[in-house]
């Protein structure tokens, strides 16, 4: 917990934005490509449709669009930004970092930046990183972005995974503040479970070869059932811990924004927590699917647009994904 004391610099979210590609891919569309159906996808995941980026539309483009909206919401000019962190597992390229492409597109002439790789937990780890930089006094204004073109790493022949993912982006502007905005946080990883959810090739372990293509190693591989069980346990435990560390109870939480992987995971997490939390859970995976690092900021910004988040609301975010990795953050929105 970030205790209050005189002269301490706090970090606070001042604006949010999101972007989703125009093209909608419905469950019925998918049923034409793999052996699946709308009923199975809706009842097992809660997903009805997802957005798919154009072939010439990249993670950096979606990140830039979301960031532009977040800057406008915060009333911050691009040249005021000191730091850009892009959480993504689908960067435009291995390097340069997507953050550099965003910096150039926005004209953030005074910013440095980098990409952060932590799959579905990436946005919360990026927010935690930016918070530390701001609280240390080294950075005043940070753009924290989650953006993904998961359609580029989806195996469109595998029904177990291709029905789950979508493309999109979300962003927040975080600034130094006299009042605490980031109230508590908790992050974790367990690399012993790295094989549960991975994209095996494209790195140095399996450089691109005819064999890696034949073995379909450039796509997401996941043990769905095991991931599901770990997700429920870890997200519920993390939620309990960060709410307690913020000095709050679940009654004080105005909105919970969980990683949007599967409605059944969200329902199971809510059921494990004190109070009637499900009505406080923001869900948009029915329309966007699982957008990995983009899912929480896309949901945050959409929730604000829909009037579900107002200044001073206490918002609980929890995420879980490849690594394994997880995180939770409680914020007071625009304190
Ligand atoms: O982003 C963070 C990380 N990811 C997650 O959190 C995902 C976590 N896992 C899940 O959301 C779920 O495990 C899935 C949605 C991936 C799968 O749901 P499930 O209830 O665990 O299904 P299952 O894998 O146990 O499969 C049940 C059956 C199988 O058939 P049999 O063996 O019972 O005959 C599958 O082959 O459903 C079959 N199946 C499908 N059927 C129609 C699997 N995918 C599909 C499909 N359409 N798309």
Short mmCIF file of C-alpha atoms and ligand atoms in Angstrom, two decimals:
data_model
loop_
_atom_site.label_atom_id
_atom_site.label_comp_id
_atom_site.label_asym_id
_atom_site.label_seq_id
_atom_site.Cartn_x
_atom_site.Cartn_y
_atom_site.Cartn_z
CA UNK A 1 0.00 0.00 0.00
CA UNK A 2 1.11 3.53 -0.78
CA UNK A 3 0.78 5.27 2.60
CA UNK A 4 -0.12 8.95 2.73
CA UNK A 5 2.59 11.29 3.93
CA UNK A 6 3.46 14.95 3.38
CA UNK A 7 5.43 15.76 0.25
CA UNK A 8 5.01 12.32 -1.28
CA UNK A 9 4.35 12.23 -5.02
CA UNK A 10 1.39 10.03 -5.94
CA UNK A 11 0.33 8.69 -9.33
CA UNK A 12 -3.21 9.02 -10.71
CA UNK A 13 -5.09 8.12 -13.87
CA UNK A 14 -6.20 11.35 -15.62
CA UNK A 15 -7.60 10.06 -18.91
CA UNK A 16 -8.55 6.92 -20.81
CA UNK A 17 -9.07 5.96 -24.44
CA UNK A 18 -9.68 2.92 -26.58
CA UNK A 19 -9.81 1.73 -30.16
CA UNK A 20 -11.30 -1.34 -31.81
CA UNK A 21 -10.97 -2.22 -35.50
CA UNK A 22 -14.09 -1.90 -37.63
CA UNK A 23 -14.36 -5.47 -38.88
CA UNK A 24 -16.64 -7.68 -36.77
CA UNK A 25 -16.12 -11.46 -36.82
CA UNK A 26 -19.17 -13.26 -35.42
CA UNK A 27 -19.40 -16.78 -34.01
CA UNK A 28 -21.41 -17.75 -37.10
CA UNK A 29 -18.55 -16.48 -39.30
CA UNK A 30 -16.14 -18.75 -37.37
CA UNK A 31 -18.47 -21.73 -37.74
CA UNK A 32 -17.79 -21.50 -41.49
CA UNK A 33 -14.01 -21.97 -40.96
CA UNK A 34 -13.74 -24.48 -38.08
CA UNK A 35 -15.97 -27.14 -36.54
CA UNK A 36 -17.75 -24.96 -33.96
CA UNK A 37 -21.05 -23.19 -33.39
CA UNK A 38 -22.45 -20.03 -31.82
CA UNK A 39 -24.07 -21.92 -28.94
CA UNK A 40 -20.83 -23.64 -27.84
CA UNK A 41 -18.82 -20.43 -27.99
CA UNK A 42 -21.42 -18.36 -26.11
CA UNK A 43 -22.08 -20.89 -23.36
CA UNK A 44 -18.41 -21.90 -22.83
CA UNK A 45 -16.89 -18.39 -23.10
CA UNK A 46 -19.57 -15.64 -23.20
CA UNK A 47 -18.12 -14.34 -26.48
CA UNK A 48 -20.50 -13.44 -29.35
CA UNK A 49 -18.16 -11.52 -31.62
CA UNK A 50 -14.69 -10.02 -31.80
CA UNK A 51 -13.00 -7.29 -33.86
CA UNK A 52 -10.29 -8.10 -36.40
CA UNK A 53 -7.76 -5.55 -37.66
CA UNK A 54 -7.23 -4.93 -41.38
CA UNK A 55 -4.13 -6.61 -42.86
CA UNK A 56 -2.44 -3.18 -43.04
CA UNK A 57 -3.56 -2.11 -39.55
CA UNK A 58 -0.94 -2.82 -36.87
CA UNK A 59 -0.66 -2.86 -33.08
CA UNK A 60 1.10 0.54 -33.20
CA UNK A 61 -1.84 2.05 -35.16
CA UNK A 62 -4.39 0.79 -32.63
CA UNK A 63 -2.15 1.87 -29.72
CA UNK A 64 -1.80 5.35 -31.25
CA UNK A 65 -5.57 5.76 -31.73
CA UNK A 66 -6.30 4.70 -28.13
CA UNK A 67 -3.53 6.95 -26.79
CA UNK A 68 -4.83 9.94 -28.76
CA UNK A 69 -8.25 9.52 -27.13
CA UNK A 70 -6.68 9.14 -23.66
CA UNK A 71 -4.59 12.32 -24.11
CA UNK A 72 -7.69 14.27 -25.20
CA UNK A 73 -9.63 12.94 -22.20
CA UNK A 74 -6.81 14.02 -19.87
CA UNK A 75 -6.29 17.37 -21.62
CA UNK A 76 -2.60 16.52 -22.03
CA UNK A 77 -0.54 17.51 -25.10
CA UNK A 78 1.76 14.92 -26.73
CA UNK A 79 4.90 16.90 -25.88
CA UNK A 80 4.02 16.74 -22.16
CA UNK A 81 4.44 12.94 -22.15
CA UNK A 82 7.67 11.73 -20.50
CA UNK A 83 7.21 7.94 -20.74
CA UNK A 84 5.31 5.56 -23.06
CA UNK A 85 4.89 1.92 -22.04
CA UNK A 86 3.15 -0.39 -24.50
CA UNK A 87 2.04 -3.72 -23.05
CA UNK A 88 1.76 -6.16 -25.93
CA UNK A 89 2.57 -9.72 -26.96
CA UNK A 90 1.96 -8.82 -30.61
CA UNK A 91 4.39 -5.93 -31.22
CA UNK A 92 4.70 -4.63 -34.79
CA UNK A 93 8.23 -6.08 -34.80
CA UNK A 94 10.56 -7.71 -32.23
CA UNK A 95 12.36 -4.36 -32.38
CA UNK A 96 12.18 -1.42 -32.53
CA UNK A 97 9.66 -1.26 -29.72
CA UNK A 98 6.06 -0.43 -30.62
CA UNK A 99 6.39 2.43 -28.09
CA UNK A 100 8.86 4.14 -30.47
CA UNK A 101 6.38 3.95 -33.36
CA UNK A 102 3.66 5.38 -31.10
CA UNK A 103 6.01 8.15 -29.91
CA UNK A 104 6.63 9.19 -33.51
CA UNK A 105 2.99 8.94 -34.62
CA UNK A 106 1.80 11.09 -31.70
CA UNK A 107 4.71 13.53 -31.74
CA UNK A 108 5.68 12.87 -28.11
CA UNK A 109 8.94 14.76 -28.61
CA UNK A 110 10.07 14.53 -24.98
CA UNK A 111 9.19 10.91 -24.25
CA UNK A 112 11.22 7.73 -23.90
CA UNK A 113 9.45 4.41 -24.11
CA UNK A 114 9.56 0.64 -24.34
CA UNK A 115 7.35 -2.42 -24.79
CA UNK A 116 6.46 -4.66 -21.89
CA UNK A 117 5.87 -8.36 -22.50
CA UNK A 118 3.62 -10.01 -19.96
CA UNK A 119 0.74 -11.30 -22.10
CA UNK A 120 -2.69 -10.71 -20.53
CA UNK A 121 -1.18 -9.20 -17.34
CA UNK A 122 0.92 -6.74 -19.36
CA UNK A 123 -1.26 -3.67 -18.91
CA UNK A 124 -1.32 -3.93 -15.11
CA UNK A 125 2.46 -4.53 -15.02
CA UNK A 126 2.88 -1.46 -17.28
CA UNK A 127 0.67 0.61 -14.99
CA UNK A 128 2.69 -0.59 -11.98
CA UNK A 129 5.95 0.32 -13.76
CA UNK A 130 4.70 3.81 -14.71
CA UNK A 131 3.43 4.34 -11.15
CA UNK A 132 6.89 3.57 -9.77
CA UNK A 133 8.53 5.98 -12.23
CA UNK A 134 6.09 8.75 -11.27
CA UNK A 135 6.30 8.15 -7.52
CA UNK A 136 10.11 8.29 -7.73
CA UNK A 137 9.83 11.81 -9.18
CA UNK A 138 11.69 10.90 -12.41
CA UNK A 139 8.58 11.00 -14.63
CA UNK A 140 5.59 13.39 -14.46
CA UNK A 141 3.33 12.13 -17.25
CA UNK A 142 3.12 8.59 -18.63
CA UNK A 143 1.09 6.98 -21.38
CA UNK A 144 0.28 3.38 -20.45
CA UNK A 145 -1.10 1.42 -23.38
CA UNK A 146 -2.28 -2.15 -23.93
CA UNK A 147 -2.58 -3.05 -27.62
CA UNK A 148 -2.80 -6.34 -29.49
CA UNK A 149 -3.26 -7.76 -32.95
CA UNK A 150 -3.91 -11.29 -31.68
CA UNK A 151 -5.38 -12.25 -35.06
CA UNK A 152 -1.75 -12.31 -36.29
CA UNK A 153 -0.78 -15.11 -33.84
CA UNK A 154 -4.08 -17.03 -33.87
CA UNK A 155 -4.09 -20.48 -35.44
CA UNK A 156 -7.25 -20.20 -37.54
CA UNK A 157 -7.35 -24.01 -37.93
CA UNK A 158 -7.61 -24.66 -34.15
CA UNK A 159 -11.12 -24.29 -32.77
CA UNK A 160 -9.85 -24.55 -29.16
CA UNK A 161 -8.18 -21.14 -29.42
CA UNK A 162 -9.32 -19.28 -32.55
CA UNK A 163 -12.77 -18.55 -31.12
CA UNK A 164 -11.30 -16.75 -28.10
CA UNK A 165 -9.18 -13.86 -29.37
CA UNK A 166 -9.73 -10.40 -30.81
CA UNK A 167 -7.81 -7.22 -31.71
CA UNK A 168 -7.93 -3.81 -30.05
CA UNK A 169 -6.24 -1.26 -27.81
CA UNK A 170 -6.76 0.79 -24.67
CA UNK A 171 -4.69 3.49 -22.99
CA UNK A 172 -4.54 5.62 -19.87
CA UNK A 173 -2.68 8.81 -19.03
CA UNK A 174 -1.04 8.60 -15.61
CA UNK A 175 0.30 11.74 -13.94
CA UNK A 176 1.97 12.88 -10.77
CA UNK A 177 -0.71 13.90 -8.28
CA UNK A 178 -1.03 15.40 -4.82
CA UNK A 179 -3.80 12.91 -4.07
CA UNK A 180 -3.30 9.13 -4.26
CA UNK A 181 -4.82 7.59 -7.40
CA UNK A 182 -3.08 4.21 -7.48
CA UNK A 183 -4.11 2.89 -4.06
CA UNK A 184 -2.58 -0.60 -4.01
CA UNK A 185 -1.02 -3.18 -6.29
CA UNK A 186 0.17 -6.75 -6.31
CA UNK A 187 1.99 -8.54 -9.16
CA UNK A 188 3.26 -12.10 -9.53
CA UNK A 189 4.67 -14.67 -11.94
CA UNK A 190 5.28 -18.42 -11.84
CA UNK A 191 7.66 -19.43 -14.62
CA UNK A 192 7.37 -23.11 -13.64
CA UNK A 193 4.05 -22.99 -15.52
CA UNK A 194 5.45 -21.23 -18.59
CA UNK A 195 4.36 -24.01 -20.96
CA UNK A 196 0.67 -23.68 -20.08
CA UNK A 197 0.21 -20.70 -22.36
CA UNK A 198 2.84 -19.66 -24.89
CA UNK A 199 3.88 -18.68 -28.38
CA UNK A 200 6.83 -21.07 -28.73
CA UNK A 201 8.59 -19.74 -31.85
CA UNK A 202 9.70 -16.29 -33.12
CA UNK A 203 12.19 -15.86 -30.26
CA UNK A 204 15.75 -17.27 -30.14
CA UNK A 205 14.67 -20.73 -28.93
CA UNK A 206 12.94 -21.58 -32.19
CA UNK A 207 14.03 -19.13 -34.89
CA UNK A 208 11.76 -19.19 -37.95
CA UNK A 209 12.34 -22.28 -40.08
CA UNK A 210 10.32 -24.55 -42.32
CA UNK A 211 10.04 -26.87 -39.33
CA UNK A 212 8.61 -24.20 -36.99
CA UNK A 213 6.09 -23.29 -39.68
CA UNK A 214 5.12 -26.95 -40.20
CA UNK A 215 4.78 -27.42 -36.43
CA UNK A 216 2.64 -24.24 -36.20
CA UNK A 217 4.90 -22.87 -33.47
CA UNK A 218 4.27 -19.24 -34.46
CA UNK A 219 0.79 -19.40 -32.97
CA UNK A 220 -0.65 -19.30 -29.43
CA UNK A 221 -0.57 -22.67 -27.65
CA UNK A 222 -2.72 -23.08 -24.55
CA UNK A 223 -3.89 -25.75 -22.11
CA UNK A 224 -7.36 -24.24 -21.72
CA UNK A 225 -8.66 -26.23 -18.75
CA UNK A 226 -5.53 -25.81 -16.58
CA UNK A 227 -5.35 -22.11 -17.43
CA UNK A 228 -9.00 -21.70 -16.46
CA UNK A 229 -8.50 -23.21 -12.99
CA UNK A 230 -5.33 -21.25 -12.21
CA UNK A 231 -6.97 -18.03 -13.45
CA UNK A 232 -9.92 -18.31 -11.06
CA UNK A 233 -7.80 -19.06 -8.00
CA UNK A 234 -5.08 -16.46 -8.62
CA UNK A 235 -7.43 -13.63 -9.68
CA UNK A 236 -9.66 -14.15 -6.62
CA UNK A 237 -6.67 -14.30 -4.21
CA UNK A 238 -5.09 -11.20 -5.79
CA UNK A 239 -8.38 -9.27 -5.61
CA UNK A 240 -8.69 -10.01 -1.87
CA UNK A 241 -5.13 -8.88 -1.24
CA UNK A 242 -5.23 -5.57 -3.17
CA UNK A 243 -8.60 -4.54 -1.76
CA UNK A 244 -7.27 -5.18 1.76
CA UNK A 245 -3.98 -3.35 0.99
CA UNK A 246 -5.97 -0.34 -0.20
CA UNK A 247 -7.67 -0.23 3.22
CA UNK A 248 -11.02 -1.01 1.60
CA UNK A 249 -13.66 -3.73 1.60
CA UNK A 250 -15.45 -5.13 -1.47
CA UNK A 251 -18.44 -2.94 -0.53
CA UNK A 252 -16.27 0.12 -1.23
CA UNK A 253 -15.46 -1.05 -4.76
CA UNK A 254 -17.60 0.75 -7.37
CA UNK A 255 -16.49 -1.27 -10.38
CA UNK A 256 -14.40 -4.39 -10.95
CA UNK A 257 -12.64 -4.60 -14.31
CA UNK A 258 -11.28 -8.13 -14.69
CA UNK A 259 -9.23 -9.38 -17.63
CA UNK A 260 -11.77 -10.30 -20.29
CA UNK A 261 -10.86 -13.94 -21.04
CA UNK A 262 -14.01 -15.90 -20.34
CA UNK A 263 -17.34 -14.97 -18.69
CA UNK A 264 -17.28 -18.22 -16.71
CA UNK A 265 -13.90 -17.24 -15.22
CA UNK A 266 -15.29 -13.81 -14.21
CA UNK A 267 -18.39 -15.42 -12.66
CA UNK A 268 -16.27 -17.94 -10.73
CA UNK A 269 -13.92 -15.21 -9.45
CA UNK A 270 -16.87 -13.02 -8.33
CA UNK A 271 -18.46 -16.01 -6.57
CA UNK A 272 -15.30 -16.49 -4.48
CA UNK A 273 -15.31 -12.88 -3.24
CA UNK A 274 -17.27 -11.33 -0.39
CA UNK A 275 -20.47 -9.49 -1.27
CA UNK A 276 -22.45 -9.51 -4.49
CA UNK A 277 -19.65 -8.59 -6.84
CA UNK A 278 -20.89 -9.87 -10.20
CA UNK A 279 -23.19 -6.86 -10.87
CA UNK A 280 -20.12 -4.66 -10.26
CA UNK A 281 -18.04 -6.55 -12.86
CA UNK A 282 -17.64 -4.74 -16.16
CA UNK A 283 -17.88 -7.19 -19.05
CA UNK A 284 -17.32 -6.43 -22.74
CA UNK A 285 -15.80 -9.73 -23.86
CA UNK A 286 -19.14 -10.59 -25.48
CA UNK A 287 -18.31 -7.98 -28.14
CA UNK A 288 -14.50 -7.96 -28.18
CA UNK A 289 -13.37 -11.46 -27.13
CA UNK A 290 -10.06 -11.81 -25.29
CA UNK A 291 -7.73 -9.02 -26.40
CA UNK A 292 -4.92 -10.00 -23.96
CA UNK A 293 -2.91 -6.91 -22.92
CA UNK A 294 -5.57 -4.61 -24.38
CA UNK A 295 -8.48 -6.13 -22.50
CA UNK A 296 -8.37 -4.14 -19.22
CA UNK A 297 -7.66 -0.67 -20.69
CA UNK A 298 -10.22 -1.25 -23.47
CA UNK A 299 -12.77 -2.15 -20.79
CA UNK A 300 -11.76 0.78 -18.53
CA UNK A 301 -12.16 3.32 -21.29
CA UNK A 302 -15.40 1.85 -22.56
CA UNK A 303 -16.76 1.77 -19.00
CA UNK A 304 -15.94 5.47 -18.64
CA UNK A 305 -17.60 6.27 -22.00
CA UNK A 306 -20.73 4.40 -20.88
CA UNK A 307 -20.84 6.30 -17.56
CA UNK A 308 -19.95 3.22 -15.49
CA UNK A 309 -16.79 4.92 -14.09
CA UNK A 310 -16.92 8.46 -12.68
CA UNK A 311 -14.25 10.56 -10.94
CA UNK A 312 -13.43 9.29 -7.42
CA UNK A 313 -14.86 5.80 -8.09
CA UNK A 314 -12.83 2.96 -6.60
CA UNK A 315 -11.97 0.58 -9.42
CA UNK A 316 -10.50 -2.91 -8.90
CA UNK A 317 -8.57 -4.46 -11.82
CA UNK A 318 -7.32 -8.05 -11.89
CA UNK A 319 -5.51 -9.90 -14.65
CA UNK A 320 -4.05 -13.29 -15.40
CA UNK A 321 -2.19 -14.75 -18.36
CA UNK A 322 0.85 -16.38 -19.93
CA UNK A 323 3.96 -16.59 -17.77
CA UNK A 324 2.12 -17.56 -15.77
CA UNK A 325 1.65 -13.99 -14.68
CA UNK A 326 -0.96 -12.07 -12.75
CA UNK A 327 -1.65 -8.74 -11.15
CA UNK A 328 -4.19 -6.61 -9.31
CA UNK A 329 -4.47 -2.84 -8.86
CA UNK A 330 -7.02 -0.72 -7.01
CA UNK A 331 -7.35 2.90 -8.15
CA UNK A 332 -9.35 5.94 -7.24
CA UNK A 333 -10.37 7.15 -10.71
CA UNK A 334 -9.38 10.77 -11.43
CA UNK A 335 -8.97 11.62 -7.70
O1 LIG B 1 -6.19 -14.79 -21.55
C1 LIG B 1 -5.81 -15.51 -20.41
C2 LIG B 1 -5.58 -16.92 -20.63
N1 LIG B 1 -6.63 -17.68 -21.23
C3 LIG B 1 -7.70 -18.08 -20.55
O2 LIG B 1 -7.94 -17.64 -19.45
C4 LIG B 1 -8.54 -19.17 -21.15
C5 LIG B 1 -8.93 -20.15 -20.09
N2 LIG B 1 -9.66 -21.32 -20.59
C6 LIG B 1 -10.91 -21.25 -21.10
O3 LIG B 1 -11.49 -20.16 -21.22
C7 LIG B 1 -11.60 -22.54 -21.45
O4 LIG B 1 -10.84 -23.61 -20.97
C8 LIG B 1 -11.89 -22.72 -22.97
C9 LIG B 1 -12.96 -21.75 -23.41
C10 LIG B 1 -10.59 -22.50 -23.75
C11 LIG B 1 -12.39 -24.13 -23.24
O5 LIG B 1 -13.55 -24.38 -22.46
P1 LIG B 1 -13.69 -25.76 -21.63
O6 LIG B 1 -15.00 -25.72 -20.99
O7 LIG B 1 -12.46 -25.86 -20.77
O8 LIG B 1 -13.72 -26.83 -22.79
P2 LIG B 1 -12.72 -28.06 -23.02
O9 LIG B 1 -11.39 -27.56 -23.49
O10 LIG B 1 -12.76 -28.96 -21.83
O11 LIG B 1 -13.44 -28.77 -24.22
C12 LIG B 1 -14.73 -29.40 -24.09
C13 LIG B 1 -15.10 -29.99 -25.43
C14 LIG B 1 -14.00 -30.82 -26.08
O12 LIG B 1 -14.60 -31.91 -26.75
P3 LIG B 1 -14.63 -33.37 -26.07
O13 LIG B 1 -13.19 -33.73 -25.82
O14 LIG B 1 -15.42 -33.19 -24.80
O15 LIG B 1 -15.32 -34.20 -27.10
C15 LIG B 1 -13.42 -29.90 -27.10
O16 LIG B 1 -12.84 -30.57 -28.19
O17 LIG B 1 -15.39 -28.94 -26.37
C16 LIG B 1 -14.63 -29.13 -27.56
N3 LIG B 1 -14.32 -27.80 -28.10
C17 LIG B 1 -15.13 -27.15 -28.94
N4 LIG B 1 -16.32 -27.44 -29.46
C18 LIG B 1 -16.90 -26.54 -30.27
C19 LIG B 1 -13.21 -27.04 -27.85
N5 LIG B 1 -13.31 -25.91 -28.54
C20 LIG B 1 -14.48 -25.92 -29.21
C21 LIG B 1 -15.12 -25.03 -30.08
N6 LIG B 1 -16.33 -25.37 -30.58
N7 LIG B 1 -14.59 -23.83 -30.40
#
